[in-house]
C-alpha cells in the first residue's frame, strides 16, 4: 500500500478501498457459516501467534504518545500486553460462537393464493468503522462485521496506527486461511484526516453505514458530516427516577451501582430524580450512599435544602453527561414531573425507574422515547453483552434500523423470498 | 395559513411546520389504538360527507391542467369522481382495520440474572411525504402514518393543490373529532419548490424519514439531496429468468402476466433471460405470447436469430425500465449467466426465477441481493397488499430499516423495556 499512497490522492486511494470492499461484499455475503467461522478462529489463532509483532508495534505507539506528553488515561487505552491480546482473541472466538445471522428466516407466512413468503436476513453490505486510540477495536469490529457477512473498512486513530496495522495483519491471515477475500477487512493505510471525510461521503455509494467508536467530538463530526446512515450515540445522559412507591433499600443499591460502578461508560447515570412525596425519607439515604462512595452531588434548591452538603446545580448541569463521579439531583412532582424532565433533557439512550407502582412503571415505559428503559435495575446494564446479544459494535440512539446495542443482528438487512407454483396476479 | 405565508419566508414557514409536527408526535406516539382507530373512521366519514367540496376543488385542478395542455394520462391520475372518493374512504377504513403496531412486543427473553427484556414497537416520529399529482396520496399517506403513531408533513404537487387541500381538511376533521392534535397531519401550504428543499434538509432535525411518491425525477432529486433517511425505489428494473428446468406452460403464463398485466407499475418485468439450453423449445413460445398481447420485443443477437420478429436490443436496453409494453430478452448460460446479468443490471427491486430445479432456485434466492425474489410466480406480486401487509406507502430498495413494501410496520421503530427486581451490574 505504501507505494500506492505515493501516487494516489487520498480521495483516489479511498475510492479504491471502497471498490475493493464492494467487490468483497459479494462473495462474503454468500459465504457459508462454516467458512466465516473458520476465518474467525484462524484470526484468533493468528493474533496469538503474532503477539510479539503486535506488542513490538504497540511499543512504538506508546513511546510516541509518551513523547507527546499524552494523558495517562489515554496511554492506558492504547497499551497492549499479553493479557489484552489474549482477551482480543477470546473476543473473536466468542463472536465465532454466535449463531450466524445470514439466511435466518425472521418470519414467514402463507397467502390465500398459495404463495409462501419468507423474510430472510442478509448482510448489510459494507460497514465503515471510524475509531480512535483503542487498538482492540480493530479486532472486535472486524470480527463482528465479518460474522454478519459484511465487508468493513477500518479507520483507526493515528496514535494506534502501528498496533492496528499488526492486528489487521493477523485478521488478514485468518481471512486468507479460510479462503475469504482479503478485502473483506481493510484498514485505511493513511492517517490523513481527509480519509475520514471521504468515508463520511460514502466512497461513491460503496459504504452502507458508518459506525464511529470514540469520544463525543468524533461522534459529533461523524453525525454532522456523514452522508450515509450512522449507528451511534452522541451521549448517554441517563436518568434514574425514584418514585414514591420505590423500596428505599433497592433505590439506594441501584442508584449507587448505576452512578458509581463505572462512571465513564455511556450507561452510567448522570441525573437522579426523586419524587417530592418521599423527599424526606428517601433523598438523604440515597445521596449519602453516593457521597460515601466519593460522588459529588449537585442539587436543585429543594435538594440542597434537605441535603446541605450538595452543591447548587446550574442550568447546564441538567444537560451534562459528566462521565465522572458527579451526579445532578432534582426533586420532581411524581411521574409527571419525571417524564417532563426526562423528555426535555434525555439523550434517548437509557433511563430507569425505581417503583413498585405498576401504573407508574407503565407510564415510564410508554411515555419516554429512549432506546432502553429499565424498571428496578441499574442503567449500567445498557450493554449488548448484558442483553445477551453478544458482542456489540456500539449503542445507537437513532430510530432508523438499529437502536440500543448494535450487535451482529443489527448489522444485517433482509430480503423477501416468495415461493409459488405458477401464480399470476389478477 | 395564508396570512402567515405573506409574513414568513418559506424556510421559516417550514421550520414552524417541523416544530408543530414534532410537538404532535409526542401525544400521537402514546395515543391509544382506539383513539387512532376512531380518528381514521372519522376521516373516512368526513371524506364522504365533504365530497362535493372535494370534487369542486378537483374541477379547478383539472381545468388548470387542461388549460396548460397537460397529457391525458396525467389528467386521469389527477381527476377525482365519486367512486374515487369512495375508494379513498375505503382505503382509510382498511388501514383502520389493521392491527395497531405500536406497543407490540416484537420479541422478549429472560436473562440468567432475572432481567426480562422486551423489544417493543414504537412510532418512528415524523415522516415527510413528497408526492406529485395523485390527490389520493394525501389520504393514503396521512392515514398510514397516523396508524403507526407518526406525525406527517405532506407536500403534494401544485397541480393537485386544490384537491389535496380539501382532502386534508377532511383528515383534519377526523383528527379533531378523535381528540388528536391537528398537526399530526400537516399539508405544506405553499407550492414553492423551496419547501421541498427545506424538507430534504430535515427541518432542523424534525423529520425522521422522507418518502417520495412519484416519478423517477422526483425520486432521484430526493435521493440526491436528502440529508435524512429516505424510503424509496428509484426504479424497478425487474428480471425473469427462465431456467432449463422450467415448465414451459408455466413460463408462458407467468412471463405474460409479469410483463403485460400492468406495464406501468414498478413490479412489471422489463428483462427476460432464457437459459440457452432450452432456447429452441422455450424461447419462441414465450415470446409469441408476449407479441400476441402487443408487446414489443428487443432481443440480443441470439434471440433475434431464433425469433426474427424481434428488434435488436442496444446496450442501453438492458439498463432501461420501460414501464411500457416493451421487453428486452437475452439468452444466458444457465443460472450462472442469469446471476451475472441480474447482478450487473438489477435495481435491487424484484426478480423472479421459473424453474423446477431446486438447486437453481436456491442459488437465485441466495446470490441476488434484491428486496424481493420470487420462484414460479409473477413479479407483479411485488406489492404490500399482495404480501398481506396491508396498505403500503411505497416500495424501498435500500437496505436500511425498511426494504420491499413499506407498510404500517415499516413505519415504526422499537425500544427495549427491561424489567428487574433490584438487579445491579457486577
mmCIF file of C-alpha atoms in Angstrom, chain A residues 112-374:
data_model
loop_
_atom_site.group_PDB
_atom_site.id
_atom_site.type_symbol
_atom_site.label_atom_id
_atom_site.label_comp_id
_atom_site.label_asym_id
_atom_site.label_seq_id
_atom_site.Cartn_x
_atom_site.Cartn_y
_atom_site.Cartn_z
ATOM 1 C CA UNK A 112 -54.513 -17.397 0.318
ATOM 2 C CA UNK A 113 -53.260 -17.797 -3.286
ATOM 3 C CA UNK A 114 -50.667 -20.321 -2.123
ATOM 4 C CA UNK A 115 -47.620 -18.054 -2.186
ATOM 5 C CA UNK A 116 -45.262 -18.720 0.729
ATOM 6 C CA UNK A 117 -43.390 -15.598 1.848
ATOM 7 C CA UNK A 118 -40.179 -15.595 3.894
ATOM 8 C CA UNK A 119 -38.357 -12.571 5.285
ATOM 9 C CA UNK A 120 -34.729 -13.647 5.379
ATOM 10 C CA UNK A 121 -31.717 -11.998 6.983
ATOM 11 C CA UNK A 122 -28.971 -10.747 4.638
ATOM 12 C CA UNK A 123 -25.749 -8.824 5.231
ATOM 13 C CA UNK A 124 -25.981 -5.046 5.115
ATOM 14 C CA UNK A 125 -23.044 -4.772 2.727
ATOM 15 C CA UNK A 126 -20.100 -2.546 3.603
ATOM 16 C CA UNK A 127 -19.570 -1.008 7.042
ATOM 17 C CA UNK A 128 -17.177 1.861 7.716
ATOM 18 C CA UNK A 129 -15.792 1.966 11.252
ATOM 19 C CA UNK A 130 -14.029 5.115 12.427
ATOM 20 C CA UNK A 131 -12.350 4.900 15.801
ATOM 21 C CA UNK A 132 -9.700 6.411 18.000
ATOM 22 C CA UNK A 133 -6.937 5.054 20.157
ATOM 23 C CA UNK A 134 -8.112 1.611 21.304
ATOM 24 C CA UNK A 135 -6.315 -0.869 19.052
ATOM 25 C CA UNK A 136 -8.644 -3.716 20.126
ATOM 26 C CA UNK A 137 -11.476 -2.121 18.107
ATOM 27 C CA UNK A 138 -9.613 -3.313 15.010
ATOM 28 C CA UNK A 139 -10.169 -6.916 16.055
ATOM 29 C CA UNK A 140 -13.642 -6.524 17.591
ATOM 30 C CA UNK A 141 -15.181 -4.534 14.761
ATOM 31 C CA UNK A 142 -13.506 -6.562 12.025
ATOM 32 C CA UNK A 143 -14.750 -9.832 13.506
ATOM 33 C CA UNK A 144 -18.303 -8.636 14.192
ATOM 34 C CA UNK A 145 -18.774 -7.242 10.687
ATOM 35 C CA UNK A 146 -17.408 -10.456 9.181
ATOM 36 C CA UNK A 147 -19.775 -12.622 11.227
ATOM 37 C CA UNK A 148 -22.738 -10.728 9.723
ATOM 38 C CA UNK A 149 -21.318 -11.203 6.203
ATOM 39 C CA UNK A 150 -20.292 -7.576 5.764
ATOM 40 C CA UNK A 151 -17.110 -6.138 4.334
ATOM 41 C CA UNK A 152 -15.586 -3.484 6.579
ATOM 42 C CA UNK A 153 -13.277 -0.531 6.123
ATOM 43 C CA UNK A 154 -11.493 0.284 9.390
ATOM 44 C CA UNK A 155 -10.076 3.716 10.058
ATOM 45 C CA UNK A 156 -8.231 3.751 13.369
ATOM 46 C CA UNK A 157 -6.613 6.666 15.121
ATOM 47 C CA UNK A 158 -3.103 7.667 14.111
ATOM 48 C CA UNK A 159 -1.963 7.127 17.712
ATOM 49 C CA UNK A 160 -2.522 3.389 17.424
ATOM 50 C CA UNK A 161 -1.536 3.034 13.790
ATOM 51 C CA UNK A 162 1.377 0.634 14.321
ATOM 52 C CA UNK A 163 -0.597 -1.614 16.653
ATOM 53 C CA UNK A 164 -3.688 -1.660 14.473
ATOM 54 C CA UNK A 165 -1.655 -2.479 11.390
ATOM 55 C CA UNK A 166 -0.213 -5.572 13.062
ATOM 56 C CA UNK A 167 -3.602 -6.640 14.409
ATOM 57 C CA UNK A 168 -5.044 -6.190 10.951
ATOM 58 C CA UNK A 169 -2.305 -8.395 9.506
ATOM 59 C CA UNK A 170 -3.499 -11.188 11.800
ATOM 60 C CA UNK A 171 -7.094 -10.724 10.648
ATOM 61 C CA UNK A 172 -5.977 -10.808 7.012
ATOM 62 C CA UNK A 173 -4.126 -14.056 7.689
ATOM 63 C CA UNK A 174 -7.342 -15.580 9.044
ATOM 64 C CA UNK A 175 -9.351 -14.479 6.014
ATOM 65 C CA UNK A 176 -6.830 -15.936 3.617
ATOM 66 C CA UNK A 177 -6.612 -19.181 5.552
ATOM 67 C CA UNK A 178 -10.378 -19.625 5.182
ATOM 68 C CA UNK A 179 -10.405 -18.686 1.502
ATOM 69 C CA UNK A 180 -12.269 -15.412 2.002
ATOM 70 C CA UNK A 181 -11.294 -12.230 0.134
ATOM 71 C CA UNK A 182 -8.675 -10.204 1.984
ATOM 72 C CA UNK A 183 -10.586 -7.022 1.153
ATOM 73 C CA UNK A 184 -13.347 -8.223 3.466
ATOM 74 C CA UNK A 185 -11.473 -6.357 6.224
ATOM 75 C CA UNK A 186 -9.470 -3.388 5.011
ATOM 76 C CA UNK A 187 -7.527 -0.905 7.088
ATOM 77 C CA UNK A 188 -7.174 2.656 5.775
ATOM 78 C CA UNK A 189 -3.404 2.850 5.206
ATOM 79 C CA UNK A 190 -3.060 6.602 5.685
ATOM 80 C CA UNK A 191 -3.515 8.733 8.783
ATOM 81 C CA UNK A 192 -4.619 11.770 6.774
ATOM 82 C CA UNK A 193 -7.815 13.214 8.233
ATOM 83 C CA UNK A 194 -9.160 13.664 4.702
ATOM 84 C CA UNK A 195 -9.613 9.881 4.610
ATOM 85 C CA UNK A 196 -12.340 10.221 7.240
ATOM 86 C CA UNK A 197 -14.038 12.902 5.153
ATOM 87 C CA UNK A 198 -14.073 10.558 2.159
ATOM 88 C CA UNK A 199 -15.588 7.763 4.233
ATOM 89 C CA UNK A 200 -18.298 10.096 5.532
ATOM 90 C CA UNK A 201 -19.228 10.904 1.942
ATOM 91 C CA UNK A 202 -19.723 7.156 1.427
ATOM 92 C CA UNK A 203 -16.981 6.400 -1.131
ATOM 93 C CA UNK A 204 -19.315 6.757 -4.136
ATOM 94 C CA UNK A 205 -22.013 4.619 -2.619
ATOM 95 C CA UNK A 206 -19.633 1.867 -1.505
ATOM 96 C CA UNK A 207 -20.309 2.350 2.228
ATOM 97 C CA UNK A 208 -23.764 1.403 3.546
ATOM 98 C CA UNK A 209 -23.363 2.557 7.139
ATOM 99 C CA UNK A 210 -20.763 4.281 9.305
ATOM 100 C CA UNK A 211 -20.085 3.348 12.923
ATOM 101 C CA UNK A 212 -17.995 5.825 14.932
ATOM 102 C CA UNK A 213 -16.281 4.486 18.045
ATOM 103 C CA UNK A 214 -14.796 7.151 20.259
ATOM 104 C CA UNK A 215 -15.331 10.391 22.099
ATOM 105 C CA UNK A 216 -18.031 12.954 21.680
ATOM 106 C CA UNK A 217 -16.140 15.147 19.232
ATOM 107 C CA UNK A 218 -15.574 12.231 16.855
ATOM 108 C CA UNK A 219 -19.213 11.157 17.022
ATOM 109 C CA UNK A 220 -20.416 14.739 16.587
ATOM 110 C CA UNK A 221 -18.253 15.197 13.490
ATOM 111 C CA UNK A 222 -19.482 11.922 12.015
ATOM 112 C CA UNK A 223 -23.156 12.713 12.696
ATOM 113 C CA UNK A 224 -22.734 16.199 11.288
ATOM 114 C CA UNK A 225 -20.859 15.345 8.127
ATOM 115 C CA UNK A 226 -21.932 11.818 7.198
ATOM 116 C CA UNK A 227 -23.926 11.482 4.008
ATOM 117 C CA UNK A 228 -24.656 7.820 4.756
ATOM 118 C CA UNK A 229 -26.531 6.320 7.733
ATOM 119 C CA UNK A 230 -24.711 6.301 11.073
ATOM 120 C CA UNK A 231 -25.154 3.940 14.035
ATOM 121 C CA UNK A 232 -24.076 5.923 17.093
ATOM 122 C CA UNK A 233 -24.934 7.725 20.257
ATOM 123 C CA UNK A 234 -23.584 11.178 20.862
ATOM 124 C CA UNK A 235 -24.016 10.867 24.614
ATOM 125 C CA UNK A 236 -25.651 8.802 27.303
ATOM 126 C CA UNK A 237 -27.303 11.330 29.594
ATOM 127 C CA UNK A 238 -29.049 8.620 31.595
ATOM 128 C CA UNK A 239 -31.662 9.332 34.272
ATOM 129 C CA UNK A 240 -32.986 7.401 37.255
ATOM 130 C CA UNK A 241 -36.360 8.301 38.701
ATOM 131 C CA UNK A 242 -37.099 7.171 42.258
ATOM 132 C CA UNK A 243 -40.876 7.095 42.635
ATOM 133 C CA UNK A 244 -42.778 7.456 45.913
ATOM 134 C CA UNK A 245 -43.582 3.755 45.639
ATOM 135 C CA UNK A 246 -39.901 2.741 45.460
ATOM 136 C CA UNK A 247 -38.390 0.419 48.048
ATOM 137 C CA UNK A 248 -35.729 2.510 49.732
ATOM 138 C CA UNK A 249 -33.103 -0.219 50.052
ATOM 139 C CA UNK A 250 -33.471 -1.112 46.398
ATOM 140 C CA UNK A 251 -33.242 2.534 45.391
ATOM 141 C CA UNK A 252 -30.028 3.018 47.389
ATOM 142 C CA UNK A 253 -28.413 -0.047 45.887
ATOM 143 C CA UNK A 254 -29.438 0.613 42.272
ATOM 144 C CA UNK A 255 -28.602 4.335 42.234
ATOM 145 C CA UNK A 256 -25.170 3.644 43.726
ATOM 146 C CA UNK A 257 -24.451 0.994 41.122
ATOM 147 C CA UNK A 258 -25.904 2.997 38.237
ATOM 148 C CA UNK A 259 -23.757 6.021 39.033
ATOM 149 C CA UNK A 260 -20.562 4.642 40.546
ATOM 150 C CA UNK A 261 -19.857 1.118 39.231
ATOM 151 C CA UNK A 262 -18.086 2.644 36.246
ATOM 152 C CA UNK A 263 -18.570 6.357 35.779
ATOM 153 C CA UNK A 264 -17.014 6.566 32.318
ATOM 154 C CA UNK A 265 -19.425 4.369 30.349
ATOM 155 C CA UNK A 266 -22.396 5.627 28.374
ATOM 156 C CA UNK A 267 -24.865 3.700 30.556
ATOM 157 C CA UNK A 268 -23.740 5.460 33.747
ATOM 158 C CA UNK A 269 -26.479 7.530 35.381
ATOM 159 C CA UNK A 270 -25.946 11.295 35.276
ATOM 160 C CA UNK A 271 -29.169 12.668 36.783
ATOM 161 C CA UNK A 272 -31.261 11.435 39.707
ATOM 162 C CA UNK A 273 -34.898 12.500 40.025
ATOM 163 C CA UNK A 274 -36.668 11.858 43.323
ATOM 164 C CA UNK A 275 -40.401 12.045 43.859
ATOM 165 C CA UNK A 276 -41.088 15.053 46.077
ATOM 166 C CA UNK A 277 -43.533 12.958 48.108
ATOM 167 C CA UNK A 278 -40.692 10.836 49.557
ATOM 168 C CA UNK A 279 -38.041 13.537 49.704
ATOM 169 C CA UNK A 280 -37.958 13.424 53.495
ATOM 170 C CA UNK A 281 -37.488 9.665 53.692
ATOM 171 C CA UNK A 282 -35.620 8.681 50.523
ATOM 172 C CA UNK A 283 -33.437 11.559 49.383
ATOM 173 C CA UNK A 284 -30.794 11.741 52.088
ATOM 174 C CA UNK A 285 -30.209 7.976 52.417
ATOM 175 C CA UNK A 286 -29.704 7.630 48.651
ATOM 176 C CA UNK A 287 -27.397 10.662 48.445
ATOM 177 C CA UNK A 288 -25.404 9.561 51.499
ATOM 178 C CA UNK A 289 -24.580 6.261 49.810
ATOM 179 C CA UNK A 290 -23.338 8.146 46.757
ATOM 180 C CA UNK A 291 -21.308 10.606 48.831
ATOM 181 C CA UNK A 292 -19.709 7.756 50.819
ATOM 182 C CA UNK A 293 -18.585 6.268 47.521
ATOM 183 C CA UNK A 294 -16.954 9.561 46.559
ATOM 184 C CA UNK A 295 -19.617 11.047 44.339
ATOM 185 C CA UNK A 296 -20.034 14.807 44.076
ATOM 186 C CA UNK A 297 -23.666 15.869 44.355
ATOM 187 C CA UNK A 298 -25.199 18.870 42.575
ATOM 188 C CA UNK A 299 -28.774 19.510 43.609
ATOM 189 C CA UNK A 300 -31.587 21.891 42.828
ATOM 190 C CA UNK A 301 -32.676 24.309 45.582
ATOM 191 C CA UNK A 302 -35.008 21.772 47.193
ATOM 192 C CA UNK A 303 -32.330 19.109 47.271
ATOM 193 C CA UNK A 304 -29.769 21.494 48.751
ATOM 194 C CA UNK A 305 -32.252 22.466 51.458
ATOM 195 C CA UNK A 306 -32.654 18.847 52.547
ATOM 196 C CA UNK A 307 -29.035 17.846 51.921
ATOM 197 C CA UNK A 308 -26.846 20.869 52.555
ATOM 198 C CA UNK A 309 -23.642 19.071 51.561
ATOM 199 C CA UNK A 310 -24.821 19.255 47.952
ATOM 200 C CA UNK A 311 -23.544 21.951 45.625
ATOM 201 C CA UNK A 312 -26.096 24.039 43.784
ATOM 202 C CA UNK A 313 -26.721 22.699 40.297
ATOM 203 C CA UNK A 314 -26.636 25.203 37.427
ATOM 204 C CA UNK A 315 -28.930 25.084 34.404
ATOM 205 C CA UNK A 316 -26.097 23.449 32.496
ATOM 206 C CA UNK A 317 -25.890 20.515 34.898
ATOM 207 C CA UNK A 318 -29.184 19.030 33.709
ATOM 208 C CA UNK A 319 -27.789 18.846 30.188
ATOM 209 C CA UNK A 320 -24.367 17.483 31.126
ATOM 210 C CA UNK A 321 -23.050 13.955 30.678
ATOM 211 C CA UNK A 322 -20.343 14.001 33.352
ATOM 212 C CA UNK A 323 -18.779 10.584 32.719
ATOM 213 C CA UNK A 324 -17.323 11.171 36.168
ATOM 214 C CA UNK A 325 -18.167 10.779 39.870
ATOM 215 C CA UNK A 326 -20.677 13.651 39.773
ATOM 216 C CA UNK A 327 -24.472 13.469 39.785
ATOM 217 C CA UNK A 328 -27.180 16.106 39.343
ATOM 218 C CA UNK A 329 -30.230 15.643 41.552
ATOM 219 C CA UNK A 330 -33.708 17.201 41.440
ATOM 220 C CA UNK A 331 -36.984 16.726 43.216
ATOM 221 C CA UNK A 332 -39.930 16.236 40.841
ATOM 222 C CA UNK A 333 -43.690 16.084 41.184
ATOM 223 C CA UNK A 334 -44.256 12.363 40.755
ATOM 224 C CA UNK A 335 -44.166 10.555 37.434
ATOM 225 C CA UNK A 336 -45.469 13.605 35.538
ATOM 226 C CA UNK A 337 -42.574 15.688 36.786
ATOM 227 C CA UNK A 338 -40.117 12.899 35.971
ATOM 228 C CA UNK A 339 -41.470 12.496 32.436
ATOM 229 C CA UNK A 340 -41.310 16.247 31.815
ATOM 230 C CA UNK A 341 -37.689 16.445 32.990
ATOM 231 C CA UNK A 342 -36.511 13.354 31.135
ATOM 232 C CA UNK A 343 -38.293 14.182 27.881
ATOM 233 C CA UNK A 344 -36.629 17.587 27.982
ATOM 234 C CA UNK A 345 -33.048 16.520 28.740
ATOM 235 C CA UNK A 346 -32.786 12.904 27.684
ATOM 236 C CA UNK A 347 -30.241 11.844 25.087
ATOM 237 C CA UNK A 348 -32.618 8.953 24.239
ATOM 238 C CA UNK A 349 -30.082 6.396 25.475
ATOM 239 C CA UNK A 350 -31.135 4.742 28.772
ATOM 240 C CA UNK A 351 -33.369 5.672 31.711
ATOM 241 C CA UNK A 352 -34.501 3.706 34.770
ATOM 242 C CA UNK A 353 -37.438 3.906 37.168
ATOM 243 C CA UNK A 354 -37.407 2.563 40.718
ATOM 244 C CA UNK A 355 -41.017 1.943 41.696
ATOM 245 C CA UNK A 356 -43.426 -0.664 42.968
ATOM 246 C CA UNK A 357 -46.472 1.079 41.460
ATOM 247 C CA UNK A 358 -47.050 -0.703 38.153
ATOM 248 C CA UNK A 359 -49.069 2.224 36.791
ATOM 249 C CA UNK A 360 -46.030 4.440 37.222
ATOM 250 C CA UNK A 361 -43.784 1.859 35.568
ATOM 251 C CA UNK A 362 -46.077 1.519 32.542
ATOM 252 C CA UNK A 363 -46.225 5.277 32.052
ATOM 253 C CA UNK A 364 -42.434 5.461 32.320
ATOM 254 C CA UNK A 365 -42.109 2.670 29.743
ATOM 255 C CA UNK A 366 -44.689 4.124 27.343
ATOM 256 C CA UNK A 367 -44.084 7.833 27.537
ATOM 257 C CA UNK A 368 -40.310 8.025 27.256
ATOM 258 C CA UNK A 369 -38.763 7.564 23.847
ATOM 259 C CA UNK A 370 -35.314 6.264 24.747
ATOM 260 C CA UNK A 371 -33.566 3.214 23.316
ATOM 261 C CA UNK A 372 -33.532 1.420 26.687
ATOM 262 C CA UNK A 373 -35.890 1.762 29.648
ATOM 263 C CA UNK A 374 -35.364 -0.214 32.840
#
